[in-house]
Short mmCIF file of C-alpha atoms and ligand atoms in Angstrom, two decimals:
data_model
loop_
_atom_site.label_atom_id
_atom_site.label_comp_id
_atom_site.label_asym_id
_atom_site.label_seq_id
_atom_site.Cartn_x
_atom_site.Cartn_y
_atom_site.Cartn_z
CA MET A 133 -26.60 25.46 26.45
CA LYS A 134 -23.70 22.83 26.44
CA PHE A 135 -25.76 20.77 24.37
CA GLY A 136 -25.92 23.59 21.76
CA TYR A 137 -22.02 23.77 21.55
CA LEU A 138 -21.94 20.16 21.09
CA ALA A 139 -24.28 20.34 18.43
CA LEU A 140 -22.39 23.23 16.64
CA PHE A 141 -19.21 21.39 17.31
CA LEU A 142 -20.56 18.33 15.49
CA LEU A 143 -22.26 20.13 12.61
CA LEU A 144 -18.52 22.05 12.05
CA LEU A 145 -16.88 18.50 12.43
CA HIS A 146 -19.37 17.30 9.82
CA LEU A 147 -18.62 20.28 7.55
CA GLU A 148 -14.85 19.88 8.08
CA LEU A 149 -15.11 16.13 6.98
CA SER A 150 -17.26 16.55 4.06
CA ALA A 151 -14.86 19.44 2.79
CA ILE A 152 -11.94 16.91 2.68
CA GLU A 153 -13.94 14.11 1.09
CA PRO A 154 -12.59 14.05 -2.73
CA VAL A 155 -15.01 15.78 -4.98
CA THR A 156 -15.42 13.69 -7.89
CA ALA A 157 -18.66 13.37 -9.99
CA ALA A 158 -20.39 10.02 -9.11
CA ALA A 159 -20.88 9.36 -12.91
CA ASN A 160 -17.23 9.45 -13.86
CA TYR A 161 -16.26 7.65 -10.61
CA SER A 162 -18.20 4.45 -9.52
CA GLU A 163 -18.27 0.70 -9.16
CA ASP A 164 -20.08 0.29 -12.61
CA TYR A 165 -18.19 2.82 -14.32
CA TYR A 166 -17.36 0.43 -17.18
CA GLU A 167 -20.63 -1.58 -17.22
CA ASP A 168 -21.21 -0.49 -20.97
CA THR A 169 -17.90 0.12 -22.23
CA CYS A 170 -15.98 -2.83 -20.81
CA PRO A 171 -18.49 -5.16 -18.76
CA ASP A 172 -15.65 -7.91 -18.31
CA VAL A 173 -12.85 -5.97 -16.99
CA VAL A 174 -13.13 -7.03 -13.38
CA ASP A 175 -13.36 -10.70 -14.64
CA ILE A 176 -10.42 -10.31 -16.68
CA ILE A 177 -8.26 -8.70 -13.90
CA ASN A 178 -9.37 -11.29 -11.56
CA GLN A 179 -8.74 -14.24 -13.55
CA LYS A 180 -5.27 -12.95 -14.52
CA VAL A 181 -4.55 -12.07 -10.96
CA ASP A 182 -5.50 -15.47 -9.76
CA ALA A 183 -3.54 -17.36 -12.28
CA TRP A 184 -0.31 -15.49 -11.45
CA ILE A 185 -0.81 -15.94 -7.66
CA GLU A 186 -1.71 -19.53 -8.18
CA LYS A 187 1.91 -19.83 -9.90
CA ASP A 188 3.86 -17.57 -7.46
CA PHE A 189 2.14 -16.93 -4.20
CA THR A 190 4.64 -14.14 -3.38
CA LEU A 191 3.08 -11.91 -6.09
CA ALA A 192 0.16 -11.24 -4.03
CA ALA A 193 1.94 -9.23 -1.58
CA SER A 194 3.91 -7.20 -4.57
CA LEU A 195 0.43 -6.15 -6.00
CA ILE A 196 -0.94 -5.03 -2.68
CA ARG A 197 2.22 -3.08 -2.05
CA LEU A 198 1.71 -1.62 -5.53
CA GLN A 199 -1.48 0.13 -4.57
CA PHE A 200 0.50 1.99 -1.79
CA HIS A 201 3.25 3.06 -4.21
CA ASP A 202 0.81 4.16 -6.70
CA CYS A 203 -1.60 5.98 -4.65
CA ALA A 204 1.16 7.65 -2.07
CA VAL A 205 2.76 9.21 -4.77
CA ARG A 206 0.61 12.02 -6.47
CA GLY A 207 -2.42 9.80 -6.36
CA CYS A 208 -4.02 6.75 -7.62
CA ASP A 209 -2.97 7.65 -11.16
CA ARG A 210 -0.34 4.95 -12.27
CA SER A 211 2.22 7.87 -11.90
CA ILE A 212 5.25 5.62 -11.54
CA LEU A 213 6.47 5.11 -15.09
CA LEU A 214 8.81 2.24 -16.09
CA ASN A 215 10.69 3.64 -19.05
CA SER A 216 14.24 3.04 -20.47
CA THR A 217 15.75 4.36 -17.14
CA ALA A 218 13.86 1.66 -15.37
CA SER A 219 16.83 -0.89 -15.73
CA GLU A 220 18.86 2.01 -13.63
CA ARG A 221 16.44 1.47 -10.62
CA THR A 222 17.98 -0.03 -7.68
CA THR A 223 17.30 -3.71 -6.32
CA SER A 224 14.98 -2.49 -3.60
CA VAL A 225 12.06 -1.69 -6.17
CA SER A 226 12.65 -4.80 -8.07
CA SER A 227 9.89 -6.57 -6.30
CA THR A 228 7.82 -3.81 -7.28
CA VAL A 229 8.78 -4.08 -11.00
CA ARG A 230 7.94 -7.69 -10.68
CA GLY A 231 4.34 -6.68 -9.83
CA TYR A 232 4.16 -4.33 -12.78
CA GLN A 233 4.53 -7.26 -15.05
CA VAL A 234 1.04 -8.57 -14.03
CA ILE A 235 -0.34 -5.20 -14.45
CA ASP A 236 1.18 -5.11 -18.15
CA GLU A 237 -0.38 -8.48 -18.97
CA ILE A 238 -3.76 -7.66 -17.76
CA LYS A 239 -3.44 -4.34 -19.64
CA ALA A 240 -2.83 -6.23 -22.80
CA ALA A 241 -5.83 -8.56 -22.31
CA VAL A 242 -8.17 -5.51 -21.42
CA GLU A 243 -6.95 -3.71 -24.40
CA GLU A 244 -7.99 -6.77 -26.56
CA SER A 245 -11.58 -6.39 -25.41
CA CYS A 246 -11.93 -2.93 -24.93
CA PRO A 247 -8.99 -0.94 -26.46
CA ARG A 248 -8.45 2.67 -25.21
CA THR A 249 -10.97 2.39 -22.23
CA VAL A 250 -9.66 1.04 -18.82
CA SER A 251 -6.82 3.18 -17.16
CA CYS A 252 -3.76 1.40 -15.65
CA ALA A 253 -4.51 3.02 -12.40
CA ASP A 254 -8.03 1.29 -12.13
CA ILE A 255 -6.70 -2.11 -13.35
CA LEU A 256 -3.84 -1.73 -10.60
CA LEU A 257 -6.34 -1.14 -7.87
CA GLY A 258 -8.69 -3.89 -8.96
CA ALA A 259 -5.58 -6.38 -9.04
CA ALA A 260 -4.47 -5.40 -5.61
CA ARG A 261 -8.27 -6.00 -4.42
CA GLU A 262 -8.17 -9.46 -5.94
CA ALA A 263 -4.86 -10.32 -4.47
CA SER A 264 -6.05 -10.01 -1.29
CA LEU A 265 -9.15 -11.86 -1.91
CA PHE A 266 -7.26 -14.89 -3.52
CA ILE A 267 -5.23 -15.11 -0.33
CA LYS A 268 -8.36 -15.01 2.09
CA GLY A 269 -7.71 -11.57 2.97
CA PRO A 270 -10.49 -8.86 3.07
CA PHE A 271 -12.59 -7.36 0.32
CA TRP A 272 -12.91 -3.94 -0.35
CA PRO A 273 -15.27 -1.87 -3.04
CA VAL A 274 -13.03 -0.29 -5.89
CA PRO A 275 -14.63 2.61 -7.80
CA PHE A 276 -13.57 2.85 -11.25
CA GLY A 277 -13.06 5.86 -13.49
CA ARG A 278 -9.64 6.84 -12.68
CA LYS A 279 -7.42 8.39 -15.41
CA ASP A 280 -3.47 7.93 -15.56
CA GLY A 281 -1.58 10.89 -14.79
CA ILE A 282 0.57 12.35 -17.44
CA VAL A 283 3.15 13.52 -14.75
CA SER A 284 5.85 11.36 -13.13
CA ILE A 285 8.69 12.54 -11.16
CA ASP A 286 11.25 10.30 -9.62
CA THR A 287 11.98 12.29 -6.67
CA GLU A 288 8.33 12.15 -5.55
CA ALA A 289 8.33 8.46 -5.67
CA GLU A 290 11.77 8.63 -3.65
CA ARG A 291 9.58 10.47 -0.74
CA VAL A 292 7.75 7.08 0.09
CA PRO A 293 9.06 5.79 3.33
CA HIS A 294 11.58 3.50 2.96
CA GLY A 295 11.68 1.63 6.22
CA HIS A 296 14.21 3.62 8.38
CA GLU A 297 12.17 6.61 9.05
CA ASN A 298 11.02 7.77 12.53
CA VAL A 299 7.17 7.46 13.36
CA THR A 300 6.76 11.31 13.33
CA THR A 301 8.02 11.22 9.74
CA LEU A 302 5.74 8.38 8.99
CA ILE A 303 2.54 10.07 10.53
CA ASN A 304 3.32 13.36 8.50
CA PHE A 305 3.81 11.42 5.49
CA PHE A 306 0.45 9.66 6.03
CA LYS A 307 -1.24 12.84 7.06
CA SER A 308 -0.01 14.63 3.85
CA LYS A 309 -2.11 12.12 2.12
CA ARG A 310 -5.18 12.53 4.49
CA LEU A 311 -4.41 9.55 5.98
CA ASP A 312 -4.64 9.40 9.95
CA MET A 313 -2.54 7.54 12.74
CA GLN A 314 -4.96 4.67 12.77
CA ASP A 315 -4.60 4.14 8.83
CA LEU A 316 -0.83 3.95 9.50
CA ILE A 317 -1.30 1.22 11.85
CA THR A 318 -3.99 -0.58 10.03
CA LEU A 319 -1.98 -0.23 6.48
CA SER A 320 1.23 -1.34 7.93
CA GLY A 321 -0.67 -4.62 8.95
CA ALA A 322 -0.32 -5.29 5.05
CA HIS A 323 3.31 -6.38 6.36
CA THR A 324 1.68 -9.55 7.52
CA ILE A 325 2.26 -11.09 4.15
CA GLY A 326 5.45 -10.73 1.77
CA GLY A 327 8.97 -10.03 2.18
CA ALA A 328 11.82 -7.35 2.55
CA SER A 329 15.28 -7.54 1.13
CA CYS A 330 17.89 -7.74 3.84
CA GLY A 331 19.31 -4.20 2.86
CA THR A 332 16.09 -2.54 4.10
CA PHE A 333 16.67 -3.57 7.73
CA ILE A 334 20.39 -5.00 8.03
CA ASN A 335 21.61 -1.90 9.90
CA ARG A 336 19.43 -3.17 12.80
CA VAL A 337 21.57 -5.93 13.18
CA ASN A 338 25.00 -4.56 12.75
CA ASN A 339 25.20 -0.92 13.64
CA PHE A 340 21.88 0.69 14.42
CA ASN A 341 21.64 4.32 13.60
CA GLY A 342 25.48 4.58 14.30
CA ILE A 343 25.18 3.31 17.96
CA GLY A 344 27.59 0.78 17.21
CA LYS A 345 25.33 -2.13 18.38
CA PRO A 346 22.37 -3.83 17.23
CA ASP A 347 18.88 -2.20 17.72
CA PRO A 348 17.97 -2.80 21.17
CA SER A 349 14.17 -3.27 20.32
CA LEU A 350 15.21 -6.34 18.23
CA ASP A 351 14.88 -9.84 19.84
CA ALA A 352 17.90 -11.62 20.13
CA THR A 353 16.81 -15.00 18.95
CA TYR A 354 15.22 -13.23 15.95
CA MET A 355 18.30 -11.13 15.54
CA ASN A 356 20.49 -14.09 15.16
CA MET A 357 18.04 -15.68 12.76
CA LEU A 358 18.23 -12.56 10.66
CA LYS A 359 22.05 -12.55 10.64
CA LYS A 360 21.88 -16.11 9.21
CA ARG A 361 19.24 -15.41 6.36
CA CYS A 362 21.01 -12.25 5.09
CA SER A 363 24.17 -13.31 3.21
CA ARG A 364 23.27 -10.45 0.51
CA SER A 365 21.36 -7.33 0.86
CA THR A 366 19.04 -8.70 -1.84
CA ASP A 367 18.07 -11.61 0.18
CA LEU A 368 14.47 -11.84 1.19
CA VAL A 369 13.12 -12.26 4.48
CA ASN A 370 9.39 -12.51 5.53
CA LEU A 371 7.88 -9.38 6.96
CA ASP A 372 5.81 -11.33 9.43
CA VAL A 373 8.20 -14.28 10.61
CA THR A 374 5.45 -16.03 12.38
CA THR A 375 2.47 -16.60 9.65
CA PRO A 376 4.08 -15.00 6.58
CA ARG A 377 1.57 -16.29 4.14
CA THR A 378 -1.65 -15.71 6.14
CA PHE A 379 -3.49 -12.05 6.19
CA ASP A 380 -4.05 -11.98 10.07
CA THR A 381 -3.10 -9.87 13.18
CA VAL A 382 -0.19 -11.76 13.90
CA TYR A 383 2.06 -8.92 12.44
CA TYR A 384 0.98 -6.70 15.34
CA LYS A 385 1.64 -9.48 17.93
CA ASN A 386 5.27 -9.95 16.62
CA LEU A 387 5.72 -6.33 17.33
CA GLN A 388 4.93 -6.93 20.87
CA THR A 389 7.60 -9.50 20.94
CA LYS A 390 10.33 -7.26 19.39
CA LYS A 391 9.96 -9.29 16.23
CA GLY A 392 9.13 -6.66 13.94
CA LEU A 393 11.44 -6.66 10.83
CA LEU A 394 11.60 -3.04 9.48
CA THR A 395 12.44 -0.22 12.05
CA THR A 396 9.39 1.23 11.04
CA ASP A 397 7.62 -1.74 12.00
CA GLN A 398 9.04 -2.16 15.41
CA GLU A 399 8.90 1.89 15.83
CA LEU A 400 5.03 1.38 15.82
CA TYR A 401 5.26 -0.47 19.12
CA MET A 402 7.91 1.44 20.83
CA ASP A 403 6.40 4.87 20.27
CA PRO A 404 3.65 5.96 22.82
CA ARG A 405 1.46 7.45 20.23
CA THR A 406 0.91 4.39 18.15
CA ALA A 407 1.83 1.57 20.91
CA PRO A 408 -1.94 1.68 22.10
CA LEU A 409 -3.29 1.35 18.56
CA VAL A 410 -1.27 -1.78 17.96
CA ASN A 411 -2.24 -3.34 21.21
CA THR A 412 -5.87 -2.80 20.13
CA MET A 413 -4.94 -4.59 16.86
CA VAL A 414 -3.89 -7.73 18.83
CA SER A 415 -6.83 -7.54 21.51
CA SER A 416 -9.65 -6.58 19.37
CA GLN A 417 -12.75 -9.03 17.98
CA PRO A 418 -11.59 -11.43 15.24
CA GLY A 419 -12.49 -9.35 11.85
CA THR A 420 -11.69 -5.81 13.12
CA PHE A 421 -8.39 -5.68 11.36
CA GLU A 422 -9.88 -6.85 8.29
CA GLU A 423 -12.62 -4.41 8.26
CA LEU A 424 -10.24 -1.35 9.23
CA PHE A 425 -8.11 -2.55 6.49
CA SER A 426 -10.80 -2.55 3.90
CA ASP A 427 -11.58 0.95 4.91
CA ALA A 428 -8.21 2.19 4.85
CA MET A 429 -7.46 0.67 1.06
CA VAL A 430 -10.66 2.57 0.29
CA LYS A 431 -9.24 5.64 1.49
CA LEU A 432 -5.84 4.89 -0.02
CA GLY A 433 -7.64 4.20 -3.27
CA ASN A 434 -9.10 7.50 -3.41
CA ILE A 435 -6.28 9.82 -3.06
CA ARG A 436 -6.24 12.43 -5.56
CA VAL A 437 -7.99 10.75 -8.25
CA LEU A 438 -8.09 12.05 -11.89
CA THR A 439 -11.45 11.79 -13.42
CA GLY A 440 -13.31 12.86 -16.52
CA ASN A 441 -10.99 14.99 -18.72
CA GLU A 442 -8.23 14.82 -16.37
CA GLY A 443 -5.18 12.86 -17.14
CA GLU A 444 -5.35 10.09 -19.76
CA VAL A 445 -6.13 6.27 -20.42
CA ARG A 446 -2.75 5.02 -20.99
CA VAL A 447 -2.06 2.66 -23.94
CA ASN A 448 0.98 1.12 -22.15
CA CYS A 449 1.13 1.40 -18.63
CA ASN A 450 4.72 2.46 -18.51
CA LEU A 451 4.58 5.35 -20.70
CA VAL A 452 2.49 8.51 -21.13
CA ASN A 453 0.73 8.50 -24.55
CA SER A 454 2.61 10.26 -27.01
C1 LIG B 681 4.15 2.80 6.91
C2 LIG B 681 4.89 2.97 5.93
C3 LIG B 681 5.76 1.93 5.03
C4 LIG B 681 6.89 1.51 5.03
C5 LIG B 681 8.19 2.36 5.38
C6 LIG B 681 7.06 0.24 4.15
C7 LIG B 681 8.45 -0.23 3.77
C8 LIG B 681 8.52 -1.48 2.78
C9 LIG B 681 9.94 -2.07 2.59
C10 LIG B 681 11.19 -1.34 3.06
C11 LIG B 681 9.34 -3.15 2.35
C12 LIG B 681 10.55 -4.12 1.61
C13 LIG B 681 10.81 -3.63 0.13
C14 LIG B 681 12.26 -4.29 -0.25
O1 LIG B 681 12.38 -5.57 -0.18
O2 LIG B 681 12.57 -3.65 -1.13
C15 LIG B 681 7.92 -3.24 2.29
C16 LIG B 681 7.10 -4.44 1.46
C17 LIG B 681 5.84 -4.35 1.39
N1 LIG B 681 5.03 -3.58 2.07
FE1 LIG B 681 5.49 -1.95 2.82
N2 LIG B 681 5.95 0.11 3.71
C18 LIG B 681 4.90 0.94 4.32
C19 LIG B 681 3.75 0.94 4.19
C20 LIG B 681 2.96 -0.16 3.36
C21 LIG B 681 1.54 0.02 2.96
C22 LIG B 681 0.65 1.19 3.21
C23 LIG B 681 1.28 -1.12 2.19
C24 LIG B 681 0.08 -1.77 1.50
C25 LIG B 681 -1.18 -1.24 2.10
C26 LIG B 681 2.48 -1.91 2.34
C27 LIG B 681 2.83 -3.21 1.92
C28 LIG B 681 3.90 -4.09 1.68
C29 LIG B 681 3.80 -5.39 1.22
C30 LIG B 681 2.65 -6.25 1.13
C31 LIG B 681 5.20 -5.67 1.05
C32 LIG B 681 6.00 -6.76 0.67
C33 LIG B 681 5.97 -6.92 -0.84
C34 LIG B 681 6.72 -7.90 -1.28
O3 LIG B 681 6.57 -8.96 -1.01
O4 LIG B 681 6.64 -7.99 -2.94
N3 LIG B 681 3.55 -1.49 2.94
N4 LIG B 681 7.35 -2.03 2.65
C1 LIG B 682 12.00 8.33 -19.25
O1 LIG B 682 11.99 8.98 -17.69
C2 LIG B 682 12.67 10.34 -17.60
C3 LIG B 682 12.63 10.72 -16.07
O2 LIG B 682 12.04 9.93 -15.16
C4 LIG B 682 12.48 11.04 -18.75
O3 LIG B 682 13.47 12.03 -18.51
C5 LIG B 682 12.58 10.45 -19.97
O4 LIG B 682 12.15 11.34 -21.17
C6 LIG B 682 11.70 9.23 -19.97
N1 LIG B 682 11.96 8.33 -21.18
C7 LIG B 682 11.01 8.08 -22.09
C8 LIG B 682 11.42 7.28 -23.20
O5 LIG B 682 9.87 8.11 -21.95
C1 LIG B 683 12.37 12.32 12.57
O1 LIG B 683 13.09 12.55 11.40
C2 LIG B 683 13.30 13.67 10.83
C3 LIG B 683 13.76 13.56 9.24
O2 LIG B 683 14.75 12.76 9.06
C4 LIG B 683 13.83 14.59 11.83
O3 LIG B 683 13.84 15.95 11.13
C5 LIG B 683 13.22 14.70 13.22
O4 LIG B 683 13.92 15.54 13.94
C6 LIG B 683 13.07 13.42 13.54
N1 LIG B 683 12.23 13.33 14.76
C7 LIG B 683 12.40 12.71 15.78
C8 LIG B 683 11.40 12.99 17.03
O5 LIG B 683 13.25 11.92 16.07
C1 LIG B 684 -17.27 13.18 -17.09
O1 LIG B 684 -16.10 13.30 -17.84
C2 LIG B 684 -16.58 13.84 -19.20
C3 LIG B 684 -15.27 13.69 -19.80
O2 LIG B 684 -14.84 12.30 -20.26
C4 LIG B 684 -16.80 15.25 -18.95
O3 LIG B 684 -17.24 15.90 -20.40
C5 LIG B 684 -18.10 15.30 -18.02
O4 LIG B 684 -18.14 16.60 -17.85
C6 LIG B 684 -17.82 14.67 -16.69
N1 LIG B 684 -19.11 14.41 -15.87
C7 LIG B 684 -19.09 15.14 -14.86
C8 LIG B 684 -20.39 14.91 -14.09
O5 LIG B 684 -18.01 15.52 -14.20
#
C-alpha cells in the first residue's frame, strides 16, 4: 500500500518535472542545429574567444557572467541591447560592456561565413562555454537554435541581483527562472574567478546596512586589505581572494572564513538554508562542483529560449533588426 503511494508520488513528480522542461522542438534546438547552414560556427567562436582571453585573461570571467546577464533577463535571447543610450550606463556594467565587444567581433566573423544565420544569443552562449574551457573550467553542451529577442526593457535588466540583496530575494529571483537553491549556490561559484568594482561592496567596509559599523561577517584582515585596495568605487578587486584565476571550490572555502567579497556571497554561508550547501561544495569529491556547474549552466542556458519563428537572427547584436 505504502509502496503504491510512493509509486504514485514518483509518477506525479515525474509528470511535474516534465511539465516544466522547456518545450522546444528538437529539430529547431540542438547541438548540431548549424551543421548544414554554418558548420564552422563553433570553431569561429572558440578561436576568437581563445585569442581574446590569451590577450586579456579577465575577459573569461566577463564572458561567463554575460550568460547570467542574458539568460536571467527574459531568457537567453540576447535581450540586452546596447544602443545610443549605452554610453549613459553606469560603471557597474562597464565590465559587461567589455565582454560584449568580444561577442560583436565573433558576430562579424560569423556573418562573413554565414550571413544572417547564427543568432547573437547562440554566439554568446557558445562563447561563455569556451571561456570556461580555456581557463580549464568545466565543459557543458550548448544546444543551438535560439533566436534573438525583439524586446529589451531596461528595468527588467535592473532586476538582476546587484550584490546587496538578502538570501530570500536571491532564492526567489532564481526560482522565478526555474533555478533552485542548489543552482544558486552552484552558479554563485562562478565568483571563483573575475572581479567586482569597489562600489558593489564598499558599504560592507564602512557603514554596513546603516548599522554604523562594518559588516560583522567580514574577516578583519580581509577588510583592511579591501580598504587599501579601494580608493575609487571603480577599482576592481578579485571575487576570490585566494585563487582568483583558478576555477575551483576555493570561493566556497573563503565563505567559511568570512572572506566572501559581496554581501550576497558571504550571506550564502551565514544563512541556515544555504550554509549546508556551501559546506557540501567544500567537502565533496573533486569534480563535483564542476559537474554541478555544467548542469546548472545548461539549465541557465535553457531559460525561455525562443526558437523557430519566434524572435529573429539579429544582424547587429546591439540592435533589433529594423
Ligand atoms: C547570485 C546572484 C549574483 C549576484 C548578486 C552577482 C553579483 C555580481 C557583482 C556585483 C559582480 C561585480 C560587478 C561589477 O563589478 O560591477 C559580479 C561579477 C561576476 N559575476 Fe556575479 N552575481 C550573481 C550571480 C552570478 C552568476 C549566476 C554568474 C555566472 C554563472 C556570475 C558570474 C560572475 C562573474 C564571472 C563575475 C566577474 C565578472 C568580471 O570579472 O568581469 N554571477 N557578480
Ligand atoms: C535605445 O533604447 C531605448 C530604450 O532602452 C529606446 O527607447 C531607443 O529607441 C533605442 N534607440 C535605438 C537607436 O535603437
Ligand atoms: C529581503 O529583502 C526584501 C526586499 O528588499 C524584503 O522585502 C524582505 O523583507 C527581506 N527579507 C528578509 C528576511 O530580510
Ligand atoms: C522550426 O522553425 C521553422 C521556422 O524557422 C518552423 O516553420 C517549423 O515549424 C519549426 N519546426 C518545429 C518542429 O517546430
